[in-house]
XYZ file of C-alpha atoms in Angstrom:
707
model
C 0.000 0.000 0.000
C 2.802 2.264 0.736
C 3.856 2.141 -2.814
C 0.481 3.280 -3.848
C 0.286 6.181 -1.477
C -0.436 9.377 -3.333
C 1.129 12.461 -1.852
C -1.226 15.430 -2.236
C 0.741 18.686 -2.201
C -0.824 22.147 -2.329
C 0.066 24.029 -5.535
C 2.599 26.728 -4.811
C 1.504 30.408 -5.214
C 2.315 31.986 -8.595
C 5.170 34.431 -8.606
C 4.138 37.998 -7.600
C 4.016 40.572 -10.363
C 5.720 43.867 -9.633
C 3.171 46.583 -10.553
C 5.256 49.513 -9.355
C 6.442 51.948 -11.977
C 9.862 51.428 -13.349
C 12.100 53.603 -11.305
C 15.175 52.747 -13.256
C 17.250 55.880 -13.505
C 18.009 56.861 -17.027
C 21.267 58.763 -17.054
C 20.293 61.317 -19.755
C 16.661 61.971 -18.663
C 16.022 65.422 -17.077
C 14.796 65.405 -13.504
C 11.018 65.827 -13.044
C 10.387 69.064 -11.099
C 8.331 68.735 -7.984
C 6.159 71.807 -7.200
C 6.050 72.450 -3.457
C 2.661 72.606 -1.831
C 3.154 76.172 -0.623
C 3.776 77.313 -4.220
C 0.551 75.687 -5.414
C -1.334 77.258 -2.546
C 0.153 80.678 -3.372
C -0.944 80.364 -6.979
C -4.448 79.426 -5.974
C -4.567 82.344 -3.564
C -3.326 84.742 -6.257
C -5.979 83.463 -8.667
C -8.681 83.925 -6.065
C -7.502 87.442 -5.211
C -7.289 88.587 -8.840
C -10.553 86.996 -9.913
C -13.141 89.444 -11.231
C -15.727 88.385 -8.662
C -13.247 89.126 -5.880
C -12.473 92.536 -7.335
C -16.164 93.336 -7.702
C -16.874 92.338 -4.122
C -13.946 94.399 -2.830
C -15.095 97.422 -4.812
C -18.634 97.004 -3.477
C -17.493 96.902 0.155
C -15.140 99.833 -0.329
C -17.763 101.834 -2.212
C -20.434 101.636 0.467
C -17.952 102.385 3.200
C -16.697 105.396 1.301
C -20.284 106.544 0.721
C -20.604 106.981 4.516
C -17.330 108.908 4.746
C -18.228 111.039 1.732
C -21.711 111.698 3.103
C -20.248 112.771 6.439
C -17.922 115.155 4.631
C -20.789 116.628 2.598
C -23.058 117.041 5.651
C -20.225 118.600 7.648
C -19.508 121.037 4.850
C -23.161 121.962 4.481
C -23.418 122.497 8.241
C -20.277 124.609 8.265
C -21.522 126.679 5.333
C -24.850 127.212 7.060
C -23.293 128.278 10.345
C -20.410 130.392 9.027
C -19.649 132.881 6.266
C -17.508 130.352 4.367
C -19.879 130.291 1.387
C -19.680 134.057 0.984
C -15.898 133.923 1.231
C -15.682 131.352 -1.560
C -17.947 133.337 -3.849
C -15.952 136.464 -3.051
C -12.667 134.775 -4.006
C -14.207 133.385 -7.188
C -15.405 136.828 -8.251
C -11.969 138.292 -7.539
C -10.279 135.493 -9.526
C -12.585 136.226 -12.466
C -11.739 139.924 -12.208
C -15.360 140.861 -11.483
C -14.808 143.261 -8.622
C -18.368 144.609 -8.580
C -19.720 141.147 -7.864
C -16.928 140.647 -5.331
C -18.030 143.799 -3.490
C -21.627 142.572 -3.483
C -20.642 139.216 -1.948
C -18.541 141.020 0.650
C -21.563 143.117 1.612
C -23.770 140.028 1.844
C -21.195 138.311 4.044
C -21.093 141.301 6.357
C -24.885 141.320 6.674
C -24.770 137.604 7.535
C -22.198 138.261 10.284
C -24.273 141.093 11.733
C -27.398 138.907 11.828
C -25.431 136.091 13.459
C -24.075 138.481 16.088
C -27.586 139.650 16.928
C -28.780 136.069 17.308
C -25.910 135.261 19.652
C -26.581 138.324 21.787
C -30.240 137.319 21.981
C -29.177 133.932 23.335
C -27.666 135.640 26.418
C -31.110 136.881 27.481
C -33.070 133.861 26.295
C -32.798 131.750 29.557
C -34.433 134.483 31.673
C -37.054 135.142 29.009
C -37.715 131.419 28.703
C -38.120 131.034 32.506
C -40.553 133.909 32.625
C -42.479 132.448 29.720
C -42.658 129.044 31.399
C -43.892 130.472 34.699
C -46.505 132.624 33.055
C -47.603 129.837 30.750
C -47.795 127.303 33.583
C -49.856 129.620 35.751
C -52.244 130.405 32.964
C -52.579 126.716 32.083
C -53.329 125.701 35.694
C -55.853 128.491 36.027
C -57.534 127.431 32.829
C -57.693 123.789 33.946
C -59.130 124.743 37.369
C -61.749 126.958 35.735
C -62.652 124.129 33.421
C -62.926 121.773 36.469
C -65.263 124.213 38.290
C -67.519 124.398 35.290
C -67.471 120.610 35.020
C -68.245 120.223 38.812
C -71.237 122.604 38.582
C -72.538 120.763 35.557
C -72.184 117.313 37.167
C -72.995 118.564 40.713
C -69.867 116.746 41.903
C -67.174 118.710 43.732
C -64.458 116.153 42.851
C -64.707 117.095 39.179
C -62.878 120.331 39.970
C -59.509 118.549 39.712
C -60.535 116.171 36.913
C -58.966 118.235 34.023
C -55.796 118.762 36.047
C -55.517 115.054 36.813
C -56.100 114.211 33.138
C -53.144 116.381 32.151
C -50.994 114.777 34.875
C -51.942 111.303 33.606
C -51.074 112.329 30.025
C -47.662 113.555 31.140
C -47.093 110.296 33.019
C -48.022 108.332 29.880
C -45.524 110.331 27.778
C -42.792 109.647 30.347
C -43.618 105.943 30.238
C -43.466 105.873 26.431
C -40.179 107.734 26.395
C -38.748 105.375 29.016
C -39.677 102.389 26.826
C -38.466 103.893 23.527
C -35.369 105.628 24.800
C -33.217 102.526 25.048
C -33.853 101.286 21.489
C -33.429 104.823 20.174
C -30.016 105.047 21.773
C -29.142 101.709 20.185
C -30.568 102.439 16.706
C -29.641 106.130 16.592
C -26.045 105.669 15.410
C -27.169 103.173 12.760
C -29.860 105.573 11.509
C -27.286 108.377 11.396
C -24.912 106.177 9.389
C -27.759 105.245 7.050
C -28.525 108.922 6.491
C -24.878 109.694 5.761
C -24.730 106.716 3.395
C -27.818 107.991 1.534
C -26.242 111.429 1.072
C -22.958 109.919 -0.135
C -24.701 107.488 -2.484
C -26.805 110.258 -4.011
C -23.718 112.404 -4.621
C -21.598 109.418 -5.753
C -19.071 110.441 -3.081
C -16.557 107.687 -3.778
C -13.432 107.404 -5.945
C -13.913 106.439 -9.573
C -12.292 103.038 -9.114
C -14.875 102.091 -6.482
C -17.965 103.161 -8.419
C -20.025 100.679 -10.464
C -19.124 100.289 -14.135
C -22.088 102.332 -15.404
C -21.327 105.144 -12.959
C -17.612 105.089 -13.817
C -18.198 105.557 -17.545
C -20.694 108.380 -17.166
C -21.423 108.086 -20.893
C -24.318 110.265 -21.874
C -24.204 112.165 -18.601
C -25.664 115.686 -18.950
C -23.152 118.498 -18.862
C -23.515 120.605 -15.719
C -21.367 123.437 -14.320
C -19.921 121.177 -11.620
C -18.904 118.555 -14.205
C -17.166 121.181 -16.358
C -15.351 122.661 -13.357
C -14.154 119.231 -12.213
C -13.011 118.399 -15.754
C -10.977 121.619 -15.898
C -9.592 121.058 -12.403
C -8.323 117.595 -13.342
C -6.606 118.665 -16.577
C -3.215 118.510 -14.925
C -2.586 122.286 -15.023
C -1.296 123.298 -11.551
C -2.484 126.908 -11.787
C -5.952 125.775 -12.819
C -6.198 123.232 -10.013
C -5.054 125.747 -7.407
C -7.500 128.397 -8.627
C -10.453 126.008 -8.650
C -9.514 124.711 -5.195
C -9.478 128.251 -3.831
C -12.837 128.971 -5.432
C -14.374 125.812 -3.991
C -17.942 125.255 -5.118
C -17.838 128.684 -6.729
C -15.569 127.463 -9.515
C -18.629 127.667 -11.744
C -18.099 131.444 -11.710
C -15.552 130.836 -14.471
C -18.327 129.578 -16.744
C -20.855 131.389 -18.851
C -24.388 129.971 -18.895
C -24.402 126.559 -20.572
C -26.550 126.839 -23.704
C -27.927 124.189 -26.037
C -26.141 124.343 -29.396
C -27.440 121.838 -31.924
C -26.657 118.289 -30.874
C -24.600 119.460 -27.910
C -23.996 122.329 -25.513
C -21.688 125.323 -25.548
C -20.007 127.171 -22.721
C -17.341 129.869 -22.476
C -14.678 129.423 -19.789
C -12.813 132.440 -18.425
C -9.488 131.000 -17.386
C -7.887 132.025 -14.082
C -4.667 133.989 -14.037
C -1.648 131.885 -14.926
C -3.514 129.530 -17.314
C -3.159 130.078 -21.065
C -5.631 129.024 -23.729
C -3.010 126.914 -25.506
C -2.575 124.782 -22.380
C -6.256 123.872 -22.486
C -6.212 123.271 -26.258
C -3.266 120.910 -25.943
C -5.217 118.785 -23.445
C -8.307 118.241 -25.578
C -8.320 114.465 -25.197
C -7.955 114.591 -21.419
C -10.664 117.235 -21.167
C -13.002 115.097 -23.273
C -12.378 112.049 -21.097
C -12.960 114.121 -17.948
C -16.308 115.122 -19.454
C -17.121 111.453 -20.217
C -16.911 112.104 -23.936
C -14.768 110.921 -26.832
C -12.126 113.281 -28.156
C -14.046 113.995 -31.374
C -17.079 115.058 -29.329
C -15.341 118.071 -27.735
C -14.237 121.122 -29.731
C -12.151 123.942 -28.245
C -12.081 127.334 -29.965
C -10.851 130.792 -28.991
C -13.522 133.551 -28.905
C -12.822 137.280 -28.919
C -12.800 137.670 -25.133
C -9.338 137.593 -23.625
C -8.203 134.549 -21.610
C -11.286 132.599 -22.669
C -11.887 129.264 -24.372
C -15.176 128.170 -25.891
C -16.143 124.536 -25.398
C -18.651 122.784 -27.616
C -19.550 119.404 -26.122
C -21.608 116.977 -28.187
C -24.257 114.689 -26.806
C -22.801 111.198 -26.602
C -23.021 109.502 -30.003
C -24.750 112.460 -31.682
C -21.952 113.036 -34.192
C -22.236 109.441 -35.373
C -25.799 110.049 -36.546
C -26.198 111.047 -40.234
C -27.586 114.448 -41.153
C -30.503 114.921 -43.533
C -30.376 114.984 -47.350
C -29.223 118.017 -49.308
C -31.778 120.676 -50.318
C -30.517 120.106 -53.867
C -32.102 116.654 -53.640
C -35.266 117.458 -51.716
C -36.223 120.682 -53.538
C -36.446 120.163 -57.302
C -37.397 123.809 -57.829
C -34.208 125.107 -56.242
C -32.101 127.418 -58.407
C -28.787 129.151 -57.774
C -27.338 132.623 -57.962
C -23.572 132.452 -58.225
C -23.067 136.133 -57.398
C -25.562 136.572 -54.553
C -26.474 133.102 -53.306
C -24.860 130.540 -51.054
C -24.471 126.841 -51.761
C -26.212 124.583 -49.194
C -23.282 122.472 -48.094
C -24.328 120.828 -44.841
C -24.741 121.597 -41.141
C -22.437 123.024 -38.529
C -22.086 121.438 -35.120
C -24.951 123.533 -33.773
C -27.253 121.923 -36.316
C -27.649 125.160 -38.278
C -27.470 125.120 -42.071
C -23.964 125.794 -43.370
C -24.013 127.637 -46.702
C -20.954 128.752 -48.668
C -20.612 131.733 -50.973
C -18.634 130.824 -54.102
C -18.554 134.258 -55.688
C -15.057 135.117 -56.941
C -13.387 132.686 -54.555
C -10.724 130.144 -55.381
C -11.333 126.897 -53.525
C -9.137 124.156 -52.085
C -10.424 120.955 -50.474
C -7.969 118.412 -49.152
C -7.906 115.346 -46.921
C -7.017 111.701 -46.840
C -8.217 109.349 -49.558
C -11.815 108.084 -49.576
C -13.091 110.556 -46.977
C -15.631 112.438 -49.129
C -13.499 115.067 -50.872
C -14.942 114.573 -54.359
C -18.512 114.436 -53.042
C -18.045 117.716 -51.148
C -16.487 119.439 -54.172
C -19.080 118.060 -56.572
C -21.952 119.247 -54.359
C -20.755 122.835 -54.762
C -20.407 122.438 -58.521
C -23.916 120.972 -58.797
C -25.375 123.962 -57.003
C -23.426 126.410 -59.173
C -24.611 124.529 -62.281
C -28.186 125.584 -61.437
C -27.089 129.118 -62.393
C -27.233 129.014 -66.193
C -24.570 131.720 -66.539
C -21.797 129.622 -64.939
C -19.410 127.858 -67.323
C -17.409 124.827 -66.230
C -14.137 123.302 -67.381
C -13.429 120.135 -65.428
C -10.447 117.812 -65.157
C -11.014 114.674 -63.097
C -7.580 113.118 -62.701
C -8.992 110.086 -60.948
C -11.155 109.076 -63.877
C -13.622 106.952 -61.922
C -16.692 108.602 -63.422
C -17.434 110.831 -60.420
C -17.926 113.809 -62.751
C -19.562 111.985 -65.664
C -22.902 113.753 -65.093
C -21.257 117.015 -66.192
C -21.073 115.735 -69.738
C -23.327 118.230 -71.488
C -22.794 120.853 -68.759
C -19.052 121.460 -68.811
C -17.287 122.914 -71.828
C -14.351 120.602 -71.130
C -14.478 117.287 -69.255
C -11.209 115.391 -68.854
C -11.360 112.062 -67.032
C -8.329 109.908 -66.364
C -5.147 109.599 -64.276
C -2.474 109.200 -66.966
C 0.219 111.675 -67.997
C -1.778 112.440 -71.148
C -4.736 113.449 -69.005
C -2.448 115.636 -66.880
C -1.187 117.320 -70.066
C -4.787 117.938 -71.124
C -5.633 119.298 -67.657
C -2.592 121.579 -67.791
C -3.653 122.954 -71.150
C -7.179 123.408 -69.776
C -5.834 125.558 -66.916
C -3.624 127.436 -69.370
C -6.831 128.047 -71.328
C -8.262 129.628 -68.183
C -5.202 131.874 -68.076
C -5.689 132.888 -71.719
C -9.372 133.639 -71.095
C -8.428 135.614 -67.998
C -5.947 137.713 -69.950
C -8.478 138.285 -72.728
C -11.063 139.438 -70.203
C -8.563 141.720 -68.507
C -7.797 143.313 -71.857
C -11.510 143.869 -72.403
C -11.820 145.286 -68.873
C -9.098 147.806 -69.651
C -11.039 148.947 -72.704
C -14.437 148.844 -70.960
C -14.206 149.067 -67.133
C -17.932 148.468 -66.750
C -18.052 145.163 -68.606
C -19.492 142.157 -66.719
C -18.287 138.642 -67.475
C -20.029 135.318 -67.084
C -18.490 133.188 -64.317
C -15.914 130.666 -65.514
C -15.102 127.885 -63.050
C -12.196 125.527 -63.566
C -12.262 122.321 -61.500
C -9.264 120.023 -61.047
C -10.036 117.008 -58.896
C -7.066 114.969 -57.605
C -4.755 117.888 -58.389
C -1.862 116.134 -56.644
C -1.609 113.927 -59.763
C -0.802 117.038 -61.819
C 1.809 118.327 -59.394
C 3.531 114.927 -59.303
C 3.450 114.328 -63.076
C 6.954 113.659 -64.498
C 6.075 114.458 -68.151
C 7.877 117.275 -70.012
C 6.941 119.097 -73.200
C 8.964 119.547 -76.366
C 10.751 122.522 -74.785
C 11.794 120.365 -71.811
C 9.406 122.203 -69.499
C 7.855 119.890 -66.879
C 4.111 119.714 -66.539
C 4.321 118.806 -62.837
C 6.444 120.104 -60.012
C 6.476 123.443 -58.226
C 9.282 125.308 -59.966
C 8.974 128.427 -62.077
C 9.232 126.250 -65.199
C 6.358 123.962 -64.167
C 3.488 124.561 -66.577
C 0.635 123.421 -64.327
C 2.018 125.191 -61.258
C 2.542 128.472 -63.093
C -0.877 128.345 -64.730
C -2.539 127.827 -61.335
C -0.523 130.671 -59.846
C -1.588 133.055 -62.623
C -5.257 132.198 -62.143
C -4.921 132.649 -58.389
C -3.207 136.010 -58.784
C -5.630 137.767 -61.151
C -8.478 135.483 -62.174
C -10.939 136.498 -59.488
C -11.369 140.083 -60.701
C -12.647 138.874 -64.086
C -14.733 135.993 -62.672
C -12.277 133.227 -63.556
C -11.835 130.948 -60.536
C -10.168 127.613 -59.909
C -11.368 124.867 -57.556
C -8.932 122.111 -56.617
C -9.315 118.899 -54.702
C -6.230 117.081 -53.417
C -5.465 114.269 -51.019
C -2.845 113.694 -48.339
C -1.191 117.127 -48.715
C 2.566 117.568 -48.655
C 4.874 120.342 -49.843
C 5.531 118.277 -52.967
C 1.965 117.525 -54.096
C 0.478 120.807 -52.817
C 2.985 123.688 -52.977
C 2.754 126.483 -50.440
C 1.988 129.225 -52.978
C -0.894 127.212 -54.414
C -2.584 126.361 -51.120
C -2.244 129.929 -49.868
C -3.779 131.273 -53.062
C -7.202 129.770 -52.245
C -9.785 132.018 -50.610
C -11.778 129.079 -49.243
C -9.765 126.280 -47.669
C -11.430 123.154 -46.331
C -9.971 119.989 -44.895
C -11.341 116.549 -44.224
C -9.483 114.289 -41.835
C -5.690 114.466 -42.288
C -2.915 112.515 -40.636
C -0.917 115.114 -38.731
C -1.087 118.635 -37.372
C 1.479 119.757 -39.953
C -0.881 118.587 -42.708
C -3.715 120.459 -41.001
C -1.577 123.606 -41.150
C -0.899 122.988 -44.845
C -4.601 122.574 -45.519
C -6.004 125.464 -43.477
C -3.111 127.715 -42.514
C -1.473 128.450 -39.170
C -4.084 130.970 -38.067
C -6.959 128.508 -38.301
C -5.071 125.725 -36.493
C -3.853 128.095 -33.778
C -7.470 129.157 -33.349
C -8.617 125.608 -32.666
C -9.122 124.025 -36.119
C -8.174 120.362 -35.797
C -8.917 118.244 -38.884
C -6.115 115.913 -37.785
C -8.260 114.931 -34.783
C -11.191 113.801 -36.918
C -11.660 110.031 -37.199
C -10.658 108.441 -40.464
C -13.509 106.406 -41.882
C -15.993 107.539 -39.230
C -16.089 111.273 -39.973
C -16.474 111.019 -43.744
C -17.734 114.254 -45.224
C -16.891 116.302 -42.104
C -14.913 119.373 -43.095
C -13.093 122.062 -41.161
C -13.559 125.233 -43.228
C -11.596 128.485 -43.139
C -13.223 131.071 -45.398
C -14.898 134.454 -45.385
C -17.583 132.924 -47.593
C -19.228 131.009 -44.742
C -20.702 132.339 -41.515
C -18.229 131.669 -38.708
C -18.959 132.518 -35.053
C -17.384 135.775 -33.951
C -13.846 135.299 -32.718
C -13.301 131.938 -34.433
C -11.133 131.395 -37.491
C -12.804 128.217 -38.755
C -15.980 126.190 -38.553
C -16.678 122.455 -38.671
C -19.253 121.418 -41.283
C -20.894 118.018 -41.740
C -21.634 117.994 -45.459
C -24.662 116.522 -47.188
C -23.847 113.436 -49.243
C -25.220 113.377 -52.795
C -24.810 110.001 -54.495
C -24.232 109.497 -58.224
C -27.891 108.964 -59.103
C -28.960 112.072 -57.222
C -26.103 114.045 -58.794
C -27.191 112.929 -62.262
C -30.762 114.081 -61.576
C -29.531 117.500 -60.394
C -27.280 117.790 -63.453
C -30.246 117.013 -65.705
C -32.183 119.838 -64.067
C -29.233 122.155 -64.685
C -29.069 121.121 -68.356
C -32.754 121.948 -68.743
C -32.046 125.525 -67.590
C -29.482 126.311 -70.283
C -28.738 125.854 -73.953
C -27.230 122.529 -74.849
C -23.490 122.423 -74.370
C -21.150 120.279 -76.426
C -18.593 118.910 -73.986
C -15.041 118.506 -75.228
C -13.507 115.368 -73.778
C -10.024 115.473 -75.331
C -7.825 118.445 -76.000
C -5.987 117.714 -79.259
C -2.359 118.784 -79.358
C 0.174 119.321 -82.118
C -2.002 118.433 -85.103
C -3.349 120.409 -88.074
C -6.665 122.029 -87.202
C -9.762 122.349 -89.355
C -11.254 125.678 -88.186
C -14.641 125.191 -89.821
C -15.023 121.672 -88.398
C -13.924 122.906 -84.969
C -16.474 125.727 -85.129
C -19.193 123.195 -85.945
C -17.991 121.057 -83.066
C -18.133 123.815 -80.459
C -21.511 125.119 -81.669
C -22.953 121.654 -81.058
C -26.703 121.213 -81.217
C -27.657 124.731 -80.092
C -29.566 126.671 -82.748
C -27.221 129.611 -82.423
C -24.313 130.572 -80.203
C -22.887 133.986 -79.443
C -19.636 134.691 -81.226
C -17.928 135.398 -77.887
C -18.916 131.946 -76.614
C -17.686 130.354 -79.846
C -14.275 131.997 -79.346
C -14.113 130.829 -75.722
C -14.969 127.275 -76.692
C -12.406 127.249 -79.470
C -9.740 128.436 -77.024
C -10.719 125.646 -74.646
C -10.535 123.168 -77.521
C -7.004 124.128 -78.483
C -5.201 126.971 -76.797
C -2.293 126.980 -79.230
C -4.498 127.220 -82.308
C -7.321 129.457 -81.090
C -6.165 131.099 -77.874
C -5.433 134.429 -79.568
C -8.376 134.457 -81.939
C -10.604 137.511 -82.085
C -13.909 138.194 -83.807
C -11.996 139.183 -86.941
C -10.353 135.748 -87.140
C -13.697 134.024 -86.696
C -15.313 136.178 -89.357
C -12.414 135.543 -91.749
C -12.958 131.778 -91.554
C -16.725 132.007 -92.017
C -16.800 134.634 -94.745
C -17.817 133.198 -98.103
C -19.117 129.943 -96.585
C -22.692 131.059 -96.108
C -22.248 130.766 -92.295
C -21.159 134.341 -91.612
C -21.979 135.682 -88.136
C -25.234 137.600 -87.982
C -27.087 139.677 -85.411
C -29.900 138.138 -83.342
C -31.578 140.147 -80.580
C -28.839 142.712 -80.906
C -26.030 140.152 -80.368
C -23.686 138.677 -82.989
C -24.209 134.915 -83.216
C -23.174 131.911 -85.290
C -26.002 129.697 -86.578
C -25.773 125.935 -86.251
C -27.625 125.147 -89.482
C -25.537 127.589 -91.484
C -22.272 126.123 -90.251
C -23.487 122.564 -90.870
C -24.595 123.498 -94.384
C -21.258 125.188 -95.098
C -19.347 122.156 -93.842
C -21.505 119.790 -95.906
C -21.108 121.901 -99.038
C -17.350 122.087 -98.536
C -17.068 118.314 -98.144
C -19.235 117.792 -101.226
C -17.093 120.165 -103.240
C -13.980 118.379 -102.065
C -15.384 114.982 -103.073
C -16.377 116.306 -106.520
C -12.930 117.757 -107.046
C -11.353 114.452 -106.077
C -13.638 112.602 -108.500
C -12.708 114.913 -111.327
């Protein structure tokens, strides 16, 4: 059996598996940094402290605590002012600081009257205890007597002798009841009194927002749209960072508003004049326009600072928040289809000033310059003036659009010359057009010398994107440059001649340029314009180029307009527009007239005058056909005055026809059957006669060629 014994052994446990991470040190592996617990706790604490909710809660606690302190300060000041002559002293100092000594004397007299009345009250207090004791004794005796009399009457009525003291006992019981009530209430009142006082101080501070700006709620901190009040203006001036201003306002106290004129509503904002205290110059305030605007809870473009006639005074115009971002209404040229123009006596409706009043510009015998950055509304502003002038049928236009985008296409049929394009050839044509203005000017001056009383029809030359002409590198056959600003520059010299003498014979030049520099807008040219207007420009130096030093020193600031947001807003320096007394410029928000509206206005202008044949290209250096050119300039009109025919021929080609007179015109037409004749007392050239003469000449030429 022993050999068959089976030994049962328990299976051994399987080998244990090591589940720990491999901690084998790799020689090249960088050590893993271990962040201490205190560092992690510090980071968490920093995150909690800087969290927005934490900041908001801290501001809330600080704000309400500061409301109590601010309220206490306000109540203490009011109490002090009511009990002393401090208020009169402040107003006296303010009047003296403003130089108004009559008002200062009046406040001094009022203060003295207050002191006298206070002295009398104090002297009366010395006798008041005795008077009060006498009054109490007399009153008590009379009261007791009255009560006893009432008791006697009551006892007789009730036939009860005890009723004699009933009224007196009733009064004693009432007094006892009052003492009981006071005894019960007095303890809680003593406990709640300080809390009620703190609540009252908190209410005063909260109403006056008597806490620093950082502690106020977000809507109170911005103050956007807040009405402009004298206290707000005074605080804004005090915080400009001008030591003399801050000291003066501090000395004036609440009377700092004495520096201000009455705040008046002016269009979409308010206007106020500020008489600056001694030691503060107007330029210091002008140079802090942005800070002043922010102190007034406005954007920089919503505050305008100008210098009126009064000495040591600045005029503030403060817009309502967001008002300048609202569009103005359409132009009267669009809304009134019966509107006509008078170039000599009328004014072009151009837009609105900041007060909301209509801004109208006189164009009579004034050269014009409009400049600004690209795509800010320069062409639209210039074209609006031309459209108005076109409604006067006596005005003649010669236009060169050196952008060539079709902005002036509606003047086809209105303008004698219409050049559209940016190339050197177009600049050459524009130069010859301006030289044609010079030739016409000289011809008119010669006529004026012979006949001082002669009156000429207005001739307006328009060059849009004039900087293209000044920067043109082309030269003529005599090596004279068309562009540039030297004495040999043809365009520059032609513009200068028109500026110098054109106005007196009703020949004027309007130019539009962009991004002015000394190279693309020479000094002599920009200073030759009577009306200078600027859209937004990049720098103050460009603003001075556009408007002149006087306007900028007087507060004009086109460089502070907002590019892209203030399209069509112009700063204008001109005697042709009504400018507030003492100012050298005015800001105008111009009406925008789109292409379709401009075309409709141009059609109305065409209906007012005889049809005009517009010359689109000025031919140069080729053999002319005088009879064909005469037919071309006469166009479709039944008849044209000989003087107009000569002007149009000169515009067509200055070299060929610039010196023509009536004798030259008659020489060409004699023997053709199209000789000038008199109609209504004026020598004219007939369209049909010229056409017939041209047809007959061509037929004769063909017959001769056939033979």
